[in-house]
PDB file of C-alpha atoms in Angstrom:
ATOM      1  CA  PRO I  12       0.000   0.000   0.000  1.00 79.00           C
ATOM      2  CA  LEU I  13       1.022   3.590  -0.596  1.00 77.00           C
ATOM      3  CA  PRO I  14       1.924   5.480   2.579  1.00 76.00           C
ATOM      4  CA  GLN I  15       0.150   8.755   3.355  1.00 71.00           C
ATOM      5  CA  VAL I  16       2.722  11.531   3.698  1.00 74.00           C
ATOM      6  CA  ALA I  17       0.561  14.543   4.510  1.00 74.00           C
ATOM      7  CA  VAL I  18      -2.958  15.924   4.238  1.00 78.00           C
ATOM      8  CA  LEU I  19      -3.418  19.327   2.631  1.00 78.00           C
ATOM      9  CA  HIS I  20      -6.490  21.534   2.921  1.00 78.00           C
ATOM     10  CA  PRO I  21      -5.698  24.069   0.208  1.00 82.00           C
ATOM     11  CA  HIS I  22      -9.184  24.964  -1.017  1.00 84.00           C
ATOM     12  CA  LYS I  23     -12.683  25.525   0.286  1.00 87.00           C
ATOM     13  CA  ASN I  24     -14.298  23.840  -2.701  1.00 87.00           C
ATOM     14  CA  THR I  25     -13.823  20.828  -4.997  1.00 92.00           C
ATOM     15  CA  ILE I  26     -10.260  20.181  -6.170  1.00 92.00           C
ATOM     16  CA  THR I  27     -10.432  19.937  -9.970  1.00 95.00           C
ATOM     17  CA  GLN I  28      -6.740  19.653 -10.884  1.00 94.00           C
ATOM     18  CA  LEU I  29      -3.493  18.375  -9.346  1.00 95.00           C
ATOM     19  CA  LYS I  30      -0.188  18.605 -11.217  1.00 96.00           C
ATOM     20  CA  PHE I  31       3.190  17.612  -9.806  1.00 94.00           C
ATOM     21  CA  HIS I  32       6.179  19.311 -11.386  1.00 95.00           C
ATOM     22  CA  SER I  33       8.588  16.922 -13.106  1.00 93.00           C
ATOM     23  CA  ASP I  34      11.226  17.880 -10.499  1.00 91.00           C
ATOM     24  CA  GLY I  35       8.974  16.406  -7.791  1.00 89.00           C
ATOM     25  CA  ARG I  36       9.410  19.465  -5.582  1.00 91.00           C
ATOM     26  CA  HIS I  37       6.239  21.376  -6.423  1.00 93.00           C
ATOM     27  CA  LEU I  38       2.508  20.684  -6.673  1.00 94.00           C
ATOM     28  CA  LEU I  39      -0.118  22.872  -8.331  1.00 96.00           C
ATOM     29  CA  THR I  40      -3.744  22.614  -7.258  1.00 95.00           C
ATOM     30  CA  GLY I  41      -6.774  24.062  -9.003  1.00 96.00           C
ATOM     31  CA  SER I  42     -10.279  24.309  -7.637  1.00 95.00           C
ATOM     32  CA  ARG I  43     -13.868  25.382  -8.088  1.00 95.00           C
ATOM     33  CA  ASP I  44     -12.975  28.293  -5.797  1.00 95.00           C
ATOM     34  CA  GLN I  45     -11.301  29.861  -8.891  1.00 95.00           C
ATOM     35  CA  LEU I  46      -7.827  29.630  -7.350  1.00 96.00           C
ATOM     36  CA  VAL I  47      -4.556  27.947  -8.247  1.00 97.00           C
ATOM     37  CA  LYS I  48      -2.111  27.246  -5.417  1.00 95.00           C
ATOM     38  CA  LEU I  49       1.552  26.214  -5.418  1.00 95.00           C
ATOM     39  CA  PHE I  50       2.955  23.915  -2.748  1.00 92.00           C
ATOM     40  CA  ASP I  51       6.504  22.950  -1.786  1.00 91.00           C
ATOM     41  CA  MET I  52       6.503  19.184  -1.330  1.00 87.00           C
ATOM     42  CA  ARG I  53       9.937  19.231   0.342  1.00 87.00           C
ATOM     43  CA  LYS I  54       8.279  20.930   3.315  1.00 84.00           C
ATOM     44  CA  LEU I  55       5.266  18.586   3.375  1.00 73.00           C
ATOM     45  CA  GLY I  56       3.029  20.863   1.423  1.00 69.00           C
ATOM     46  CA  ASP I  57       3.865  24.415   2.537  1.00 83.00           C
ATOM     47  CA  GLU I  58       1.809  26.826   0.437  1.00 88.00           C
ATOM     48  CA  LEU I  59       4.198  29.034  -1.527  1.00 92.00           C
ATOM     49  CA  ARG I  60       1.890  31.139  -3.655  1.00 94.00           C
ATOM     50  CA  LEU I  61      -1.732  31.830  -4.573  1.00 95.00           C
ATOM     51  CA  PHE I  62      -2.754  32.611  -8.170  1.00 97.00           C
ATOM     52  CA  LYS I  63      -6.071  34.309  -8.862  1.00 96.00           C
ATOM     53  CA  ALA I  64      -7.354  35.384 -12.276  1.00 94.00           C
ATOM     54  CA  HIS I  65     -10.140  32.985 -13.276  1.00 94.00           C
ATOM     55  CA  LYS I  66     -13.761  34.076 -12.966  1.00 94.00           C
ATOM     56  CA  LYS I  67     -15.030  30.480 -12.660  1.00 95.00           C
ATOM     57  CA  ASP I  68     -13.640  27.035 -11.749  1.00 96.00           C
ATOM     58  CA  VAL I  69     -10.044  26.182 -12.640  1.00 96.00           C
ATOM     59  CA  THR I  70     -10.403  23.190 -14.985  1.00 96.00           C
ATOM     60  CA  SER I  71      -6.898  22.540 -16.352  1.00 97.00           C
ATOM     61  CA  LEU I  72      -3.244  23.032 -15.436  1.00 98.00           C
ATOM     62  CA  ALA I  73       0.001  22.307 -17.300  1.00 98.00           C
ATOM     63  CA  TRP I  74       3.643  22.839 -16.335  1.00 98.00           C
ATOM     64  CA  HIS I  75       5.924  24.233 -19.043  1.00 97.00           C
ATOM     65  CA  PRO I  76       8.264  21.512 -20.383  1.00 95.00           C
ATOM     66  CA  VAL I  77      11.397  23.692 -20.528  1.00 94.00           C
ATOM     67  CA  HIS I  78      11.101  26.703 -18.214  1.00 95.00           C
ATOM     68  CA  THR I  79      10.567  25.120 -14.819  1.00 93.00           C
ATOM     69  CA  GLU I  80       8.889  28.133 -13.199  1.00 95.00           C
ATOM     70  CA  LEU I  81       6.201  28.531 -15.883  1.00 96.00           C
ATOM     71  CA  PHE I  82       2.752  26.967 -16.148  1.00 97.00           C
ATOM     72  CA  ALA I  83      -0.636  27.586 -17.743  1.00 96.00           C
ATOM     73  CA  SER I  84      -4.140  27.396 -16.298  1.00 97.00           C
ATOM     74  CA  GLY I  85      -7.470  27.021 -18.042  1.00 95.00           C
ATOM     75  CA  GLY I  86     -10.866  27.721 -16.583  1.00 95.00           C
ATOM     76  CA  HIS I  87     -14.576  27.115 -16.870  1.00 95.00           C
ATOM     77  CA  ASP I  88     -14.708  30.816 -17.832  1.00 92.00           C
ATOM     78  CA  GLY I  89     -12.985  29.969 -21.148  1.00 91.00           C
ATOM     79  CA  ALA I  90      -9.810  31.829 -20.124  1.00 92.00           C
ATOM     80  CA  ILE I  91      -6.217  30.605 -20.342  1.00 92.00           C
ATOM     81  CA  HIS I  92      -3.555  32.332 -18.265  1.00 94.00           C
ATOM     82  CA  PHE I  93       0.242  32.027 -18.400  1.00 94.00           C
ATOM     83  CA  TRP I  94       1.995  32.174 -15.014  1.00 96.00           C
ATOM     84  CA  SER I  95       5.391  32.230 -13.362  1.00 96.00           C
ATOM     85  CA  THR I  96       5.741  30.708  -9.912  1.00 96.00           C
ATOM     86  CA  LEU I  97       7.715  33.850  -9.043  1.00 95.00           C
ATOM     87  CA  HIS I  98       4.772  36.268  -9.556  1.00 95.00           C
ATOM     88  CA  ASP I  99       1.218  36.574  -8.218  1.00 91.00           C
ATOM     89  CA  GLU I 100      -0.238  38.045 -11.410  1.00 94.00           C
ATOM     90  CA  PRO I 101      -0.493  36.292 -14.804  1.00 94.00           C
ATOM     91  CA  LEU I 102       2.371  36.931 -17.223  1.00 92.00           C
ATOM     92  CA  GLY I 103      -0.227  36.989 -19.977  1.00 88.00           C
ATOM     93  CA  SER I 104      -3.386  35.414 -21.292  1.00 87.00           C
ATOM     94  CA  ALA I 105      -4.467  33.684 -24.458  1.00 86.00           C
ATOM     95  CA  VAL I 106      -6.654  36.083 -26.411  1.00 76.00           C
ATOM     96  CA  GLY I 107      -9.127  34.623 -28.870  1.00 69.00           C
ATOM     97  CA  GLN I 108     -12.099  35.891 -30.791  1.00 63.00           C
ATOM     98  CA  TYR I 109     -13.978  36.053 -27.485  1.00 58.00           C
ATOM     99  CA  GLY I 110     -11.775  38.826 -26.056  1.00 60.00           C
ATOM    100  CA  ALA I 111     -10.495  37.836 -22.617  1.00 67.00           C
ATOM    101  CA  GLN I 112     -11.737  34.309 -23.231  1.00 80.00           C
ATOM    102  CA  ALA I 113      -9.633  31.876 -25.203  1.00 84.00           C
ATOM    103  CA  HIS I 114     -12.643  29.581 -25.744  1.00 82.00           C
ATOM    104  CA  GLU I 115     -16.388  29.825 -25.662  1.00 87.00           C
ATOM    105  CA  GLY I 116     -16.786  27.490 -22.685  1.00 89.00           C
ATOM    106  CA  ALA I 117     -14.678  25.486 -20.253  1.00 94.00           C
ATOM    107  CA  VAL I 118     -11.059  24.656 -21.093  1.00 94.00           C
ATOM    108  CA  TRP I 119     -10.755  20.945 -20.252  1.00 96.00           C
ATOM    109  CA  SER I 120      -7.231  20.191 -21.412  1.00 97.00           C
ATOM    110  CA  LEU I 121      -3.894  21.943 -21.912  1.00 97.00           C
ATOM    111  CA  ALA I 122      -0.747  20.529 -23.514  1.00 97.00           C
ATOM    112  CA  TRP I 123       2.574  22.256 -24.189  1.00 96.00           C
ATOM    113  CA  HIS I 124       4.530  21.452 -27.330  1.00 95.00           C
ATOM    114  CA  PRO I 125       7.695  19.597 -26.195  1.00 94.00           C
ATOM    115  CA  LEU I 126       9.827  22.647 -27.102  1.00 93.00           C
ATOM    116  CA  GLY I 127       7.543  24.939 -25.090  1.00 93.00           C
ATOM    117  CA  HIS I 128       6.825  27.573 -27.744  1.00 93.00           C
ATOM    118  CA  LEU I 129       3.205  26.496 -28.319  1.00 94.00           C
ATOM    119  CA  LEU I 130       0.322  25.604 -26.023  1.00 95.00           C
ATOM    120  CA  CYS I 131      -2.730  23.688 -27.182  1.00 96.00           C
ATOM    121  CA  SER I 132      -6.082  23.888 -25.468  1.00 96.00           C
ATOM    122  CA  GLY I 133      -9.157  21.699 -25.790  1.00 94.00           C
ATOM    123  CA  ALA I 134     -12.549  22.930 -24.695  1.00 94.00           C
ATOM    124  CA  ASN I 135     -16.306  22.661 -24.404  1.00 94.00           C
ATOM    125  CA  ASP I 136     -16.708  24.557 -27.686  1.00 93.00           C
ATOM    126  CA  HIS I 137     -15.516  21.394 -29.545  1.00 94.00           C
ATOM    127  CA  THR I 138     -12.296  23.076 -30.667  1.00 92.00           C
ATOM    128  CA  VAL I 139      -8.571  22.677 -30.189  1.00 94.00           C
ATOM    129  CA  ARG I 140      -6.670  25.947 -30.331  1.00 93.00           C
ATOM    130  CA  VAL I 141      -2.940  26.373 -30.842  1.00 94.00           C
ATOM    131  CA  TRP I 142      -1.483  29.379 -28.993  1.00 92.00           C
ATOM    132  CA  GLU I 143       1.789  31.211 -29.516  1.00 90.00           C
ATOM    133  CA  VAL I 144       2.890  31.761 -25.945  1.00 85.00           C
ATOM    134  CA  GLN I 145       4.895  34.994 -26.324  1.00 85.00           C
ATOM    135  CA  SER I 146       1.981  36.995 -27.742  1.00 84.00           C
ATOM    136  CA  GLY I 147      -0.966  34.923 -26.525  1.00 84.00           C
ATOM    137  CA  ALA I 148      -2.243  34.848 -30.117  1.00 88.00           C
ATOM    138  CA  CYS I 149      -4.239  31.971 -31.540  1.00 91.00           C
ATOM    139  CA  LEU I 150      -2.331  30.487 -34.484  1.00 92.00           C
ATOM    140  CA  GLN I 151      -4.789  27.779 -35.470  1.00 93.00           C
ATOM    141  CA  VAL I 152      -8.242  26.435 -34.627  1.00 93.00           C
ATOM    142  CA  LEU I 153      -8.939  22.729 -35.160  1.00 93.00           C
ATOM    143  CA  THR I 154     -12.636  21.905 -35.515  1.00 93.00           C
ATOM    144  CA  HIS I 155     -12.663  18.162 -36.204  1.00 91.00           C
ATOM    145  CA  HIS I 156     -14.454  17.066 -32.993  1.00 92.00           C
ATOM    146  CA  GLU I 157     -18.215  17.017 -32.574  1.00 92.00           C
ATOM    147  CA  SER I 158     -18.197  17.326 -28.779  1.00 94.00           C
ATOM    148  CA  SER I 159     -16.028  18.682 -25.947  1.00 94.00           C
ATOM    149  CA  VAL I 160     -12.281  18.153 -26.366  1.00 95.00           C
ATOM    150  CA  SER I 161     -11.168  16.508 -23.149  1.00 96.00           C
ATOM    151  CA  ALA I 162      -7.626  15.244 -23.791  1.00 97.00           C
ATOM    152  CA  LEU I 163      -4.506  16.420 -25.611  1.00 97.00           C
ATOM    153  CA  GLY I 164      -1.016  14.996 -25.995  1.00 95.00           C
ATOM    154  CA  TRP I 165       2.100  15.823 -27.997  1.00 94.00           C
ATOM    155  CA  HIS I 166       4.461  13.143 -29.291  1.00 93.00           C
ATOM    156  CA  LEU I 167       7.870  14.068 -27.867  1.00 88.00           C
ATOM    157  CA  SER I 168       9.990  13.695 -31.001  1.00 87.00           C
ATOM    158  CA  SER I 169       7.662  14.042 -33.997  1.00 87.00           C
ATOM    159  CA  GLY I 170       5.592  17.020 -32.826  1.00 84.00           C
ATOM    160  CA  CYS I 171       2.388  15.115 -33.643  1.00 93.00           C
ATOM    161  CA  LEU I 172      -0.622  16.290 -31.624  1.00 95.00           C
ATOM    162  CA  ALA I 173      -3.281  13.804 -30.481  1.00 96.00           C
ATOM    163  CA  THR I 174      -6.704  15.151 -29.528  1.00 96.00           C
ATOM    164  CA  GLY I 175      -9.482  13.221 -27.813  1.00 96.00           C
ATOM    165  CA  SER I 176     -13.031  14.140 -26.993  1.00 94.00           C
ATOM    166  CA  GLU I 177     -16.352  13.062 -25.572  1.00 94.00           C
ATOM    167  CA  ASP I 178     -17.307  11.796 -29.048  1.00 88.00           C
ATOM    168  CA  GLY I 179     -14.977   8.837 -28.380  1.00 93.00           C
ATOM    169  CA  LEU I 180     -12.556   9.757 -31.158  1.00 92.00           C
ATOM    170  CA  VAL I 181      -8.841  10.472 -31.180  1.00 95.00           C
ATOM    171  CA  HIS I 182      -7.506  12.635 -34.006  1.00 93.00           C
ATOM    172  CA  LEU I 183      -3.789  12.748 -34.881  1.00 92.00           C
TER     173      LEU I 183
END
C-alpha cells in the first residue's frame, strides 16, 4: 500500500486539478474556488503562492516543459492564463475571438509542445486551439471534434498532436 505523507487543505471547494512538477518538488492545485495554489513538497506541502485570475472554476493546469517556473491554467470561464511561480499576477493570457476568453466554454485540457513555444487547449466549444505563448495569439483552430475536447497529448519527437473528446474519437 502507498503510505500517506501529509494531508493538505488548500481549497474551500472541490479540487479539480493536481499537477506535480517533473522535479517532484512542487505541486499545483486548481479548484472550483477559482484559485490555483503552489505547494513545496519538500516541506510537506507548505503553500508558496496563490494565483487568482479565473472568474469560474479552474479546470486545467500544465507545467511548461522547458522553463521550470512557468505553467498555464485554463478555466470554466474559457480563459487561459500564463503564469510564473515567481509572480502573483499572470504573465499573460491567451486572447481569442472572445476577447479575454480563449474559448467559448470550459477549457478541459492543456498541452505544451515539447519545445515549449506552443500551447494547445481543448474545450467545451468542440475546438482545439494552438497558442503562440509569447503573444498569446491563436495560431490555429482545429474543428474536427463534434463534442467537448477533453484530452490532448504531444508526441515528444515528432511534434504530432493527439486530440481526444467526448465523441470517443482520437484525431492525430
